[in-house]
PDB file of C-alpha atoms and ligand atoms in Angstrom:
ATOM      1  CA  MET A  22       0.412   0.256  -0.054  1.00  0.00           C
ATOM      2  CA  PHE A  23       1.084   3.377  -1.342  1.00  0.00           C
ATOM      3  CA  THR A  24       1.218   5.789   2.157  1.00  0.00           C
ATOM      4  CA  LEU A  25       2.239   9.472   1.071  1.00  0.00           C
ATOM      5  CA  LYS A  26       5.772   8.538   1.687  1.00  0.00           C
ATOM      6  CA  THR A  27       6.070   6.114  -0.790  1.00  0.00           C
ATOM      7  CA  LEU A  28       4.984   8.169  -3.314  1.00  0.00           C
ATOM      8  CA  SER A  29       6.523  11.574  -3.342  1.00  0.00           C
ATOM      9  CA  ILE A  30       9.684   9.288  -3.509  1.00  0.00           C
ATOM     10  CA  PHE A  31       7.928   7.470  -6.565  1.00  0.00           C
ATOM     11  CA  GLY A  32       7.636  11.454  -7.479  1.00  0.00           C
ATOM     12  CA  LEU A  33      10.533  12.070  -7.281  1.00  0.00           C
ATOM     13  CA  LEU A  34      12.484   8.517  -9.265  1.00  0.00           C
ATOM     14  CA  ALA A  35      10.050   9.358 -12.259  1.00  0.00           C
ATOM     15  CA  SER A  36      10.993  13.100 -12.474  1.00  0.00           C
ATOM     16  CA  SER A  37      14.970  12.668 -12.428  1.00  0.00           C
ATOM     17  CA  THR A  38      14.074   9.851 -15.233  1.00  0.00           C
ATOM     18  CA  THR A  39      12.871  12.175 -17.584  1.00  0.00           C
ATOM     19  CA  ALA A  40      15.323  13.237 -19.307  1.00  0.00           C
ATOM     20  CA  ALA A  41      15.731   9.791 -20.377  1.00  0.00           C
ATOM     21  CA  PHE A  42      13.128   9.828 -23.198  1.00  0.00           C
ATOM     22  CA  THR A  43      13.970  11.721 -26.684  1.00  0.00           C
ATOM     23  CA  VAL A  44      10.982  13.509 -27.593  1.00  0.00           C
ATOM     24  CA  PRO A  45      11.032  12.643 -31.644  1.00  0.00           C
ATOM     25  CA  ASN A  46      11.112  14.936 -34.244  1.00  0.00           C
ATOM     26  CA  ASP A  47      12.340  17.511 -31.601  1.00  0.00           C
ATOM     27  CA  ASP A  48      15.396  20.114 -32.959  1.00  0.00           C
ATOM     28  CA  GLN A  49      14.565  22.004 -35.384  1.00  0.00           C
ATOM     29  CA  ASP A  50      16.543  25.039 -35.637  1.00  0.00           C
ATOM     30  CA  MET A  51      16.760  27.619 -37.432  1.00  0.00           C
ATOM     31  CA  THR A  52      18.932  30.172 -35.941  1.00  0.00           C
ATOM     32  CA  GLY A  53      20.965  32.159 -38.312  1.00  0.00           C
ATOM     33  CA  LEU A  54      19.164  31.283 -41.161  1.00  0.00           C
ATOM     34  CA  THR A  55      17.477  34.110 -43.818  1.00  0.00           C
ATOM     35  CA  VAL A  56      13.920  32.583 -44.310  1.00  0.00           C
ATOM     36  CA  ASN A  57      11.375  34.067 -46.523  1.00  0.00           C
ATOM     37  CA  SER A  58      13.216  37.068 -47.409  1.00  0.00           C
ATOM     38  CA  ILE A  59      13.092  38.257 -43.671  1.00  0.00           C
ATOM     39  CA  PRO A  60      16.900  38.403 -42.030  1.00  0.00           C
ATOM     40  CA  TYR A  61      17.333  36.386 -39.159  1.00  0.00           C
ATOM     41  CA  SER A  62      17.603  39.859 -36.666  1.00  0.00           C
ATOM     42  CA  THR A  63      14.153  40.365 -36.947  1.00  0.00           C
ATOM     43  CA  ARG A  64      13.519  37.194 -35.900  1.00  0.00           C
ATOM     44  CA  VAL A  65      15.185  38.285 -32.898  1.00  0.00           C
ATOM     45  CA  LYS A  66      13.233  41.048 -32.977  1.00  0.00           C
ATOM     46  CA  TYR A  67      10.395  40.503 -32.647  1.00  0.00           C
ATOM     47  CA  MET A  68      10.471  36.511 -30.193  1.00  0.00           C
ATOM     48  CA  ARG A  69      12.185  39.256 -28.095  1.00  0.00           C
ATOM     49  CA  LEU A  70       8.489  41.200 -28.310  1.00  0.00           C
ATOM     50  CA  ALA A  71       6.493  38.085 -27.960  1.00  0.00           C
ATOM     51  CA  ASN A  72       8.601  38.110 -24.805  1.00  0.00           C
ATOM     52  CA  GLU A  73       8.048  41.926 -24.247  1.00  0.00           C
ATOM     53  CA  ALA A  74       3.846  40.685 -25.062  1.00  0.00           C
ATOM     54  CA  LEU A  75       4.111  38.609 -22.045  1.00  0.00           C
ATOM     55  CA  TYR A  76       5.252  40.638 -19.582  1.00  0.00           C
ATOM     56  CA  GLU A  77       3.207  43.479 -20.567  1.00  0.00           C
ATOM     57  CA  GLN A  78       0.449  41.635 -19.455  1.00  0.00           C
ATOM     58  CA  SER A  79       1.282  39.124 -16.745  1.00  0.00           C
ATOM     59  CA  GLY A  80       3.960  40.383 -15.197  1.00  0.00           C
ATOM     60  CA  PRO A  81       8.123  40.335 -14.944  1.00  0.00           C
ATOM     61  CA  CYS A  82       7.919  35.942 -14.214  1.00  0.00           C
ATOM     62  CA  PRO A  83       4.551  34.340 -14.778  1.00  0.00           C
ATOM     63  CA  PHE A  84       4.572  30.522 -13.593  1.00  0.00           C
ATOM     64  CA  ALA A  85       2.903  30.332 -17.424  1.00  0.00           C
ATOM     65  CA  ALA A  86       5.617  32.151 -18.953  1.00  0.00           C
ATOM     66  CA  TYR A  87       4.404  31.585 -22.631  1.00  0.00           C
ATOM     67  CA  GLY A  88       3.372  34.623 -24.822  1.00  0.00           C
ATOM     68  CA  THR A  89       2.519  34.722 -28.602  1.00  0.00           C
ATOM     69  CA  ILE A  90       1.907  38.142 -31.344  1.00  0.00           C
ATOM     70  CA  ILE A  91       0.957  37.540 -34.615  1.00  0.00           C
ATOM     71  CA  VAL A  92       2.907  39.779 -36.712  1.00  0.00           C
ATOM     72  CA  ASN A  93       2.796  40.981 -40.635  1.00  0.00           C
ATOM     73  CA  HIS A  94       6.161  41.457 -42.155  1.00  0.00           C
ATOM     74  CA  THR A  95       5.031  43.368 -44.805  1.00  0.00           C
ATOM     75  CA  ALA A  96       3.802  45.789 -42.453  1.00  0.00           C
ATOM     76  CA  ASP A  97       6.202  45.486 -40.022  1.00  0.00           C
ATOM     77  CA  ALA A  98       4.624  45.889 -37.797  1.00  0.00           C
ATOM     78  CA  ILE A  99       2.875  43.378 -34.525  1.00  0.00           C
ATOM     79  CA  VAL A 100      -1.099  42.310 -35.476  1.00  0.00           C
ATOM     80  CA  CYS A 101      -1.807  41.394 -31.909  1.00  0.00           C
ATOM     81  CA  LYS A 102      -0.873  39.702 -29.120  1.00  0.00           C
ATOM     82  CA  GLY A 103      -1.727  36.794 -27.016  1.00  0.00           C
ATOM     83  CA  ALA A 104      -1.125  35.446 -23.613  1.00  0.00           C
ATOM     84  CA  ASN A 105      -2.339  32.598 -21.448  1.00  0.00           C
ATOM     85  CA  PHE A 106      -5.112  35.051 -19.183  1.00  0.00           C
ATOM     86  CA  ARG A 107      -5.576  31.532 -17.545  1.00  0.00           C
ATOM     87  CA  THR A 108      -9.739  33.104 -17.864  1.00  0.00           C
ATOM     88  CA  GLY A 109     -10.599  29.106 -16.582  1.00  0.00           C
ATOM     89  CA  ASP A 110     -10.591  27.779 -20.456  1.00  0.00           C
ATOM     90  CA  PRO A 111      -8.157  25.738 -20.907  1.00  0.00           C
ATOM     91  CA  THR A 112      -8.030  25.524 -24.771  1.00  0.00           C
ATOM     92  CA  ILE A 113      -7.105  29.242 -24.632  1.00  0.00           C
ATOM     93  CA  HIS A 114      -3.421  29.239 -24.646  1.00  0.00           C
ATOM     94  CA  GLY A 115      -1.343  32.069 -25.784  1.00  0.00           C
ATOM     95  CA  GLU A 116      -1.745  31.106 -29.571  1.00  0.00           C
ATOM     96  CA  ILE A 117      -5.206  30.357 -29.284  1.00  0.00           C
ATOM     97  CA  SER A 118      -5.781  33.860 -27.247  1.00  0.00           C
ATOM     98  CA  ALA A 119      -3.761  35.882 -30.312  1.00  0.00           C
ATOM     99  CA  ILE A 120      -5.664  33.468 -33.071  1.00  0.00           C
ATOM    100  CA  ASN A 121      -9.018  34.865 -31.487  1.00  0.00           C
ATOM    101  CA  ALA A 122      -7.334  38.952 -30.567  1.00  0.00           C
ATOM    102  CA  CYS A 123      -6.167  39.133 -34.293  1.00  0.00           C
ATOM    103  CA  THR A 124      -9.897  37.357 -35.528  1.00  0.00           C
ATOM    104  CA  ALA A 125     -11.370  40.512 -33.338  1.00  0.00           C
ATOM    105  CA  VAL A 126      -9.249  42.738 -34.940  1.00  0.00           C
ATOM    106  CA  PHE A 127     -10.401  41.752 -38.648  1.00  0.00           C
ATOM    107  CA  ALA A 128     -13.858  41.353 -37.273  1.00  0.00           C
ATOM    108  CA  ALA A 129     -13.297  45.833 -36.238  1.00  0.00           C
ATOM    109  CA  LYS A 130     -12.322  46.425 -40.091  1.00  0.00           C
ATOM    110  CA  ASN A 131     -15.334  44.361 -41.175  1.00  0.00           C
ATOM    111  CA  MET A 132     -13.159  42.000 -42.980  1.00  0.00           C
ATOM    112  CA  THR A 133     -15.998  39.384 -44.416  1.00  0.00           C
ATOM    113  CA  ALA A 134     -14.801  35.492 -42.925  1.00  0.00           C
ATOM    114  CA  SER A 135     -13.784  34.798 -46.379  1.00  0.00           C
ATOM    115  CA  GLN A 136     -11.302  37.852 -45.772  1.00  0.00           C
ATOM    116  CA  ILE A 137      -9.894  36.735 -42.408  1.00  0.00           C
ATOM    117  CA  TYR A 138      -9.723  33.420 -43.373  1.00  0.00           C
ATOM    118  CA  ALA A 139      -7.270  34.741 -46.350  1.00  0.00           C
ATOM    119  CA  ALA A 140      -5.367  36.819 -44.057  1.00  0.00           C
ATOM    120  CA  TRP A 141      -4.045  34.556 -42.177  1.00  0.00           C
ATOM    121  CA  GLY A 142      -2.131  33.061 -45.101  1.00  0.00           C
ATOM    122  CA  GLU A 143      -0.053  37.123 -44.826  1.00  0.00           C
ATOM    123  CA  LEU A 144       1.025  36.386 -41.093  1.00  0.00           C
ATOM    124  CA  SER A 145       3.741  34.672 -39.277  1.00  0.00           C
ATOM    125  CA  ILE A 146       3.012  33.509 -35.819  1.00  0.00           C
ATOM    126  CA  TYR A 147       5.974  33.779 -33.001  1.00  0.00           C
ATOM    127  CA  THR A 148       5.210  32.073 -29.875  1.00  0.00           C
ATOM    128  CA  ASN A 149       8.366  32.229 -27.033  1.00  0.00           C
ATOM    129  CA  ALA A 150       7.363  28.257 -27.005  1.00  0.00           C
ATOM    130  CA  GLU A 151       6.971  25.666 -29.105  1.00  0.00           C
ATOM    131  CA  SER A 152       3.115  25.059 -29.724  1.00  0.00           C
ATOM    132  CA  CYS A 153       1.663  22.175 -27.862  1.00  0.00           C
ATOM    133  CA  PRO A 154      -0.154  20.171 -30.207  1.00  0.00           C
ATOM    134  CA  MET A 155      -3.433  21.597 -29.867  1.00  0.00           C
ATOM    135  CA  CYS A 156      -2.289  25.600 -30.224  1.00  0.00           C
ATOM    136  CA  ALA A 157       0.397  23.479 -34.152  1.00  0.00           C
ATOM    137  CA  SER A 158      -3.125  22.521 -35.373  1.00  0.00           C
ATOM    138  CA  ALA A 159      -3.968  25.264 -34.816  1.00  0.00           C
ATOM    139  CA  ILE A 160      -1.447  26.996 -35.980  1.00  0.00           C
ATOM    140  CA  ARG A 161      -1.954  24.608 -39.446  1.00  0.00           C
ATOM    141  CA  TRP A 162      -6.046  25.075 -40.114  1.00  0.00           C
ATOM    142  CA  SER A 163      -4.932  28.821 -39.576  1.00  0.00           C
ATOM    143  CA  GLY A 164      -2.636  28.909 -42.495  1.00  0.00           C
ATOM    144  CA  PHE A 165      -0.459  31.086 -41.292  1.00  0.00           C
ATOM    145  CA  LYS A 166       2.442  31.985 -43.836  1.00  0.00           C
ATOM    146  CA  GLU A 167       4.854  31.304 -40.728  1.00  0.00           C
ATOM    147  CA  TYR A 168       5.236  30.018 -37.325  1.00  0.00           C
ATOM    148  CA  ILE A 169       8.103  30.366 -35.782  1.00  0.00           C
ATOM    149  CA  TYR A 170       9.194  29.964 -31.689  1.00  0.00           C
ATOM    150  CA  GLY A 171      11.626  29.752 -29.248  1.00  0.00           C
ATOM    151  CA  THR A 172      11.907  27.078 -25.971  1.00  0.00           C
ATOM    152  CA  THR A 173      11.908  23.259 -27.279  1.00  0.00           C
ATOM    153  CA  ILE A 174       8.901  20.979 -26.085  1.00  0.00           C
ATOM    154  CA  GLN A 175      11.928  19.043 -25.372  1.00  0.00           C
ATOM    155  CA  HIS A 176      13.660  21.467 -23.176  1.00  0.00           C
ATOM    156  CA  ASN A 177       9.987  22.183 -20.855  1.00  0.00           C
ATOM    157  CA  TYR A 178       9.659  18.607 -20.762  1.00  0.00           C
ATOM    158  CA  ASN A 179      13.785  18.200 -19.476  1.00  0.00           C
ATOM    159  CA  VAL A 180      13.297  21.091 -16.516  1.00  0.00           C
ATOM    160  CA  GLY A 181       9.257  19.284 -15.066  1.00  0.00           C
ATOM    161  CA  TRP A 182       6.942  20.696 -16.886  1.00  0.00           C
ATOM    162  CA  GLY A 183       4.269  18.294 -17.979  1.00  0.00           C
ATOM    163  CA  VAL A 184       3.996  18.562 -21.432  1.00  0.00           C
ATOM    164  CA  MET A 185       1.991  16.885 -24.139  1.00  0.00           C
ATOM    165  CA  THR A 186       5.263  15.384 -26.155  1.00  0.00           C
ATOM    166  CA  LEU A 187       4.174  15.509 -30.126  1.00  0.00           C
ATOM    167  CA  SER A 188       6.323  18.137 -31.991  1.00  0.00           C
ATOM    168  CA  SER A 189       5.696  21.168 -34.135  1.00  0.00           C
ATOM    169  CA  TYR A 190       7.482  18.748 -36.787  1.00  0.00           C
ATOM    170  CA  ASP A 191       5.454  15.952 -36.265  1.00  0.00           C
ATOM    171  CA  VAL A 192       1.849  17.921 -36.333  1.00  0.00           C
ATOM    172  CA  PHE A 193       2.915  19.618 -39.853  1.00  0.00           C
ATOM    173  CA  GLN A 194       3.990  16.764 -41.664  1.00  0.00           C
ATOM    174  CA  GLN A 195       0.309  14.753 -40.465  1.00  0.00           C
ATOM    175  CA  SER A 196      -0.932  17.677 -42.350  1.00  0.00           C
ATOM    176  CA  ARG A 197      -0.039  19.002 -45.277  1.00  0.00           C
ATOM    177  CA  GLN A 198      -3.709  17.449 -47.293  1.00  0.00           C
ATOM    178  CA  LEU A 199      -4.959  20.662 -45.616  1.00  0.00           C
ATOM    179  CA  PRO A 200      -7.049  22.913 -47.483  1.00  0.00           C
ATOM    180  CA  GLY A 201      -5.127  26.687 -48.230  1.00  0.00           C
ATOM    181  CA  TYR A 202      -1.421  26.722 -47.235  1.00  0.00           C
ATOM    182  CA  GLN A 203       1.451  25.679 -46.033  1.00  0.00           C
ATOM    183  CA  THR A 204       2.775  27.260 -42.902  1.00  0.00           C
ATOM    184  CA  SER A 205       7.328  27.845 -43.070  1.00  0.00           C
ATOM    185  CA  MET A 206       8.343  26.594 -39.403  1.00  0.00           C
ATOM    186  CA  LEU A 207      11.411  28.295 -37.808  1.00  0.00           C
ATOM    187  CA  GLY A 208      12.639  26.274 -34.681  1.00  0.00           C
ATOM    188  CA  GLN A 209      14.233  27.296 -31.559  1.00  0.00           C
ATOM    189  CA  ILE A 210      15.314  31.068 -32.306  1.00  0.00           C
ATOM    190  CA  LEU A 211      17.020  32.868 -29.192  1.00  0.00           C
ATOM    191  CA  THR A 212      16.613  29.742 -26.943  1.00  0.00           C
ATOM    192  CA  ASN A 213      19.077  31.356 -24.915  1.00  0.00           C
ATOM    193  CA  GLU A 214      16.926  33.983 -23.539  1.00  0.00           C
ATOM    194  CA  THR A 215      13.172  32.678 -24.214  1.00  0.00           C
ATOM    195  CA  ASP A 216      14.218  28.633 -22.187  1.00  0.00           C
ATOM    196  CA  PRO A 217      15.717  30.703 -19.135  1.00  0.00           C
ATOM    197  CA  LEU A 218      11.503  31.695 -18.780  1.00  0.00           C
ATOM    198  CA  PHE A 219      10.375  28.021 -19.294  1.00  0.00           C
ATOM    199  CA  SER A 220      13.489  26.731 -16.263  1.00  0.00           C
ATOM    200  CA  TRP A 221      12.630  28.439 -13.170  1.00  0.00           C
ATOM    201  CA  GLN A 222       9.202  27.080 -11.985  1.00  0.00           C
ATOM    202  CA  TYR A 223      10.156  23.488 -11.457  1.00  0.00           C
ATOM    203  CA  ASN A 224      13.990  24.117 -10.752  1.00  0.00           C
ATOM    204  CA  GLU A 225      14.381  26.615  -7.203  1.00  0.00           C
ATOM    205  CA  THR A 226      17.812  26.437  -7.616  1.00  0.00           C
ATOM    206  CA  TYR A 227      17.670  28.413 -10.728  1.00  0.00           C
ATOM    207  CA  PRO A 228      18.029  31.965 -11.205  1.00  0.00           C
ATOM    208  CA  CYS A 229      14.574  34.028 -11.768  1.00  0.00           C
ATOM    209  CA  PRO A 230      13.972  36.003 -14.912  1.00  0.00           C
ATOM    210  CA  ASN A 231      14.098  39.723 -14.867  1.00  0.00           C
ATOM    211  CA  GLY A 232      15.114  40.414 -11.085  1.00  0.00           C
ATOM    212  CA  CYS A 233      12.126  37.777  -9.754  1.00  0.00           C
ATOM    213  CA  VAL A 234      12.995  36.601  -6.103  1.00  0.00           C
ATOM    214  CA  ARG A 235      12.253  33.151  -4.962  1.00  0.00           C
ATOM    215  CA  GLU A 236      10.195  33.532  -2.346  1.00  0.00           C
ATOM    216  CA  TYR A 237       7.995  30.528  -0.558  1.00  0.00           C
ATOM    217  CA  SER A 238       4.359  30.109  -2.640  1.00  0.00           C
ATOM    218  CA  PRO A 239       2.395  28.575  -0.234  1.00  0.00           C
ATOM    219  CA  SER A 240      -0.571  27.589  -2.689  1.00  0.00           C
ATOM    220  CA  ARG A 241       2.527  24.891  -3.916  1.00  0.00           C
ATOM    221  CA  GLY A 242       4.152  24.596  -1.615  1.00  0.00           C
ATOM    222  CA  TYR A 243       8.134  25.414  -2.620  1.00  0.00           C
ATOM    223  CA  LYS A 244       9.895  28.054  -3.371  1.00  0.00           C
ATOM    224  CA  THR A 245       8.819  29.505  -7.068  1.00  0.00           C
ATOM    225  CA  CYS A 246       9.097  32.973  -8.250  1.00  0.00           C
ATOM    226  CA  PHE A 247       7.984  36.835  -7.906  1.00  0.00           C
ATOM    227  CA  ALA A 248       7.374  39.994  -9.150  1.00  0.00           C
ATOM    228  CA  PRO A 249      10.486  41.255  -6.492  1.00  0.00           C
ATOM    229  CA  ASN A 250       7.523  43.808  -4.970  1.00  0.00           C
ATOM    230  CA  ALA A 251       4.358  41.015  -5.053  1.00  0.00           C
ATOM    231  CA  THR A 252       2.837  41.011  -2.367  1.00  0.00           C
ATOM    232  CA  VAL A 253       2.278  37.650  -0.295  1.00  0.00           C
ATOM    233  CA  THR A 254      -2.549  38.666  -1.060  1.00  0.00           C
ATOM    234  CA  LYS A 255      -0.862  39.670  -4.455  1.00  0.00           C
ATOM    235  CA  ARG A 256       1.200  35.932  -5.095  1.00  0.00           C
ATOM    236  CA  GLU A 257      -1.060  34.549  -3.722  1.00  0.00           C
ATOM    237  CA  THR A 258      -3.213  35.405  -7.235  1.00  0.00           C
ATOM    238  CA  VAL A 259      -0.465  35.710  -9.339  1.00  0.00           C
ATOM    239  CA  ASP A 260       0.131  31.729  -9.258  1.00  0.00           C
ATOM    240  CA  HIS A 261      -2.645  29.616  -9.600  1.00  0.00           C
ATOM    241  CA  GLY A 262      -3.764  26.237 -10.639  1.00  0.00           C
ATOM    242  CA  ASP A 263      -0.822  24.632 -12.962  1.00  0.00           C
ATOM    243  CA  HIS A 264      -2.954  24.977 -16.665  1.00  0.00           C
ATOM    244  CA  TRP A 265      -0.748  26.840 -18.566  1.00  0.00           C
ATOM    245  CA  HIS A 266       0.457  27.369 -21.862  1.00  0.00           C
TER     246      HIS A 266
HETATM  247  C1  NAG B  22       0.015  43.450 -44.485  1.00  0.00           C
HETATM  248  O1  NAG B  22       0.348  44.591 -44.150  1.00  0.00           O
HETATM  249  C2  NAG B  22       0.426  45.157 -45.726  1.00  0.00           C
HETATM  250  C3  NAG B  22       1.114  46.590 -45.720  1.00  0.00           C
HETATM  251  O2  NAG B  22       1.074  46.745 -45.252  1.00  0.00           O
HETATM  252  C4  NAG B  22      -1.576  45.350 -45.458  1.00  0.00           C
HETATM  253  O3  NAG B  22      -1.809  45.311 -47.103  1.00  0.00           O
HETATM  254  C5  NAG B  22      -1.744  44.125 -46.085  1.00  0.00           C
HETATM  255  O4  NAG B  22      -2.839  44.242 -45.680  1.00  0.00           O
HETATM  256  C6  NAG B  22      -1.738  43.679 -44.465  1.00  0.00           C
HETATM  257  N1  NAG B  22      -2.112  42.205 -44.146  1.00  0.00           N
HETATM  258  C7  NAG B  22      -3.078  41.914 -43.376  1.00  0.00           C
HETATM  259  C8  NAG B  22      -3.723  40.566 -42.938  1.00  0.00           C
HETATM  260  O5  NAG B  22      -3.092  42.700 -42.977  1.00  0.00           O
HETATM  261  C1  NAG B  23     -18.439  48.758 -40.011  1.00  0.00           C
HETATM  262  O1  NAG B  23     -19.315  48.472 -40.540  1.00  0.00           O
HETATM  263  C2  NAG B  23     -20.200  49.085 -39.098  1.00  0.00           C
HETATM  264  C3  NAG B  23     -22.058  49.156 -39.428  1.00  0.00           C
HETATM  265  O2  NAG B  23     -22.259  49.549 -41.302  1.00  0.00           O
HETATM  266  C4  NAG B  23     -20.288  50.698 -39.328  1.00  0.00           C
HETATM  267  O3  NAG B  23     -20.909  51.146 -38.551  1.00  0.00           O
HETATM  268  C5  NAG B  23     -18.760  51.074 -39.511  1.00  0.00           C
HETATM  269  O4  NAG B  23     -18.063  52.532 -38.991  1.00  0.00           O
HETATM  270  C6  NAG B  23     -17.961  50.552 -39.980  1.00  0.00           C
HETATM  271  N1  NAG B  23     -16.333  49.530 -39.672  1.00  0.00           N
HETATM  272  C7  NAG B  23     -14.975  50.337 -40.440  1.00  0.00           C
HETATM  273  C8  NAG B  23     -13.706  50.406 -39.359  1.00  0.00           C
HETATM  274  O5  NAG B  23     -14.734  50.300 -41.934  1.00  0.00           O
HETATM  275  C1  NAG B  24      21.253  35.183 -27.350  1.00  0.00           C
HETATM  276  O1  NAG B  24      22.305  35.295 -28.754  1.00  0.00           O
HETATM  277  C2  NAG B  24      21.505  36.325 -29.448  1.00  0.00           C
HETATM  278  C3  NAG B  24      22.604  35.816 -31.025  1.00  0.00           C
HETATM  279  O2  NAG B  24      21.780  34.515 -30.869  1.00  0.00           O
HETATM  280  C4  NAG B  24      22.631  37.612 -28.482  1.00  0.00           C
HETATM  281  O3  NAG B  24      22.495  38.656 -29.706  1.00  0.00           O
HETATM  282  C5  NAG B  24      21.972  38.115 -27.457  1.00  0.00           C
HETATM  283  O4  NAG B  24      22.434  39.243 -27.228  1.00  0.00           O
HETATM  284  C6  NAG B  24      21.891  36.662 -26.345  1.00  0.00           C
HETATM  285  N1  NAG B  24      21.203  36.937 -25.213  1.00  0.00           N
HETATM  286  C7  NAG B  24      21.801  37.509 -24.272  1.00  0.00           C
HETATM  287  C8  NAG B  24      20.951  37.383 -23.290  1.00  0.00           C
HETATM  288  O5  NAG B  24      23.039  37.083 -23.533  1.00  0.00           O
HETATM  289  C1  NAG B  25      18.757  23.204 -11.958  1.00  0.00           C
HETATM  290  O1  NAG B  25      19.230  24.268 -11.882  1.00  0.00           O
HETATM  291  C2  NAG B  25      20.082  24.387 -11.743  1.00  0.00           C
HETATM  292  C3  NAG B  25      21.401  25.578 -11.583  1.00  0.00           C
HETATM  293  O2  NAG B  25      20.954  26.965 -12.737  1.00  0.00           O
HETATM  294  C4  NAG B  25      20.898  23.052 -12.964  1.00  0.00           C
HETATM  295  O3  NAG B  25      22.614  23.240 -12.256  1.00  0.00           O
HETATM  296  C5  NAG B  25      20.231  22.226 -12.764  1.00  0.00           C
HETATM  297  O4  NAG B  25      20.952  21.445 -14.028  1.00  0.00           O
HETATM  298  C6  NAG B  25      18.634  22.661 -13.303  1.00  0.00           C
HETATM  299  N1  NAG B  25      17.990  21.046 -13.258  1.00  0.00           N
HETATM  300  C7  NAG B  25      17.579  20.798 -14.366  1.00  0.00           C
HETATM  301  C8  NAG B  25      17.303  19.039 -14.012  1.00  0.00           C
HETATM  302  O5  NAG B  25      17.364  21.372 -14.853  1.00  0.00           O
HETATM  303  C1  NAG B  26       8.604  48.194  -7.109  1.00  0.00           C
HETATM  304  O1  NAG B  26       9.439  48.969  -5.693  1.00  0.00           O
HETATM  305  C2  NAG B  26       9.685  49.936  -6.247  1.00  0.00           C
HETATM  306  C3  NAG B  26      10.456  51.138  -4.391  1.00  0.00           C
HETATM  307  O2  NAG B  26       8.434  51.344  -4.251  1.00  0.00           O
HETATM  308  C4  NAG B  26       9.761  50.919  -7.042  1.00  0.00           C
HETATM  309  O3  NAG B  26      10.444  52.031  -7.576  1.00  0.00           O
HETATM  310  C5  NAG B  26      10.005  50.344  -8.091  1.00  0.00           C
HETATM  311  O4  NAG B  26       9.707  50.804 -10.158  1.00  0.00           O
HETATM  312  C6  NAG B  26       8.692  48.496  -8.021  1.00  0.00           C
HETATM  313  N1  NAG B  26       8.986  47.702  -9.652  1.00  0.00           N
HETATM  314  C7  NAG B  26       7.891  47.648  -9.815  1.00  0.00           C
HETATM  315  C8  NAG B  26       8.082  46.537 -10.610  1.00  0.00           C
HETATM  316  O5  NAG B  26       7.133  47.540  -9.084  1.00  0.00           O
HETATM  317 ZN1   ZN B  27      -1.064  24.952 -26.479  1.00  0.00          ZN
END
């Protein structure tokens, strides 16, 4: 019979063996490449803006550090932003929230549904972590011109996140018969700046990002990162639930 103590030993065993598992085909690294005539420096600029969009909406070190923007490279401009707003709707990951935000922007311009469906093919979605299979599927259904991500699913798996271990590469491979546009995929863009945003949540010795401080989280029962000025009450409201990406 399992006591609480044996269960926690099993938990430790499970987490110490996670790194041995490899997510198949999760090694797409397009660092440094010019794709679709967009120089790498522009990719870096927009990946940083995806992180900035997250900080604007959720503070300097949100537990769910997933930030997404949708970019029109012809106009060199952000069309809309998304983050995991944790509304309680488990499907509203950053990518879905950004797609919803753009749809609202286009509807407010009185674009028809057909015009909105066509618009995605001109746009690029930047997300600071590789999309889960649900969002990767939504990206393919949208027919974005490009999908650009930072941190990989494999990375987040290795640092303790509960993830679906199916790479975007594999989702895209199985999506070739969808109507509409193909989507160029650029992986592992600016991971030196995105990985640290996902590496502290389950590792008490990893440094907090953006000047945040490590303090005891009553809801999690261990020390996680908080904005330097967050009060105890604020901490509780910021740090709740386990549905994120
Ligand atoms: C992207 O920007 C170009 C240039 O400003 C514009 O003509 C086009 O309508 C924009 N596309 C979308 C989907 O916003
Ligand atoms: C959209 O259509 C409504 C109703 O016809 C109109 O009042 C509004 O000005 C239009 N908005 C834009 C941005 O064209
Ligand atoms: C991350 O790498 C890029 C080059 O790809 C570099 O420009 C940038 O300064 C690096 N960021 C940090 C925080 O070291
Ligand atoms: C936890 O963080 C420490 C400090 O950065 C690092 O040395 C260690 O490798 C991390 N552990 C895991 C499993 O990533
Ligand atoms: C934290 O508080 C200090 C002093 O009150 C203030 O100067 C600083 O801007 C605050 N930082 C944030 C992120 O709110
Ligand atoms: Zn997702």
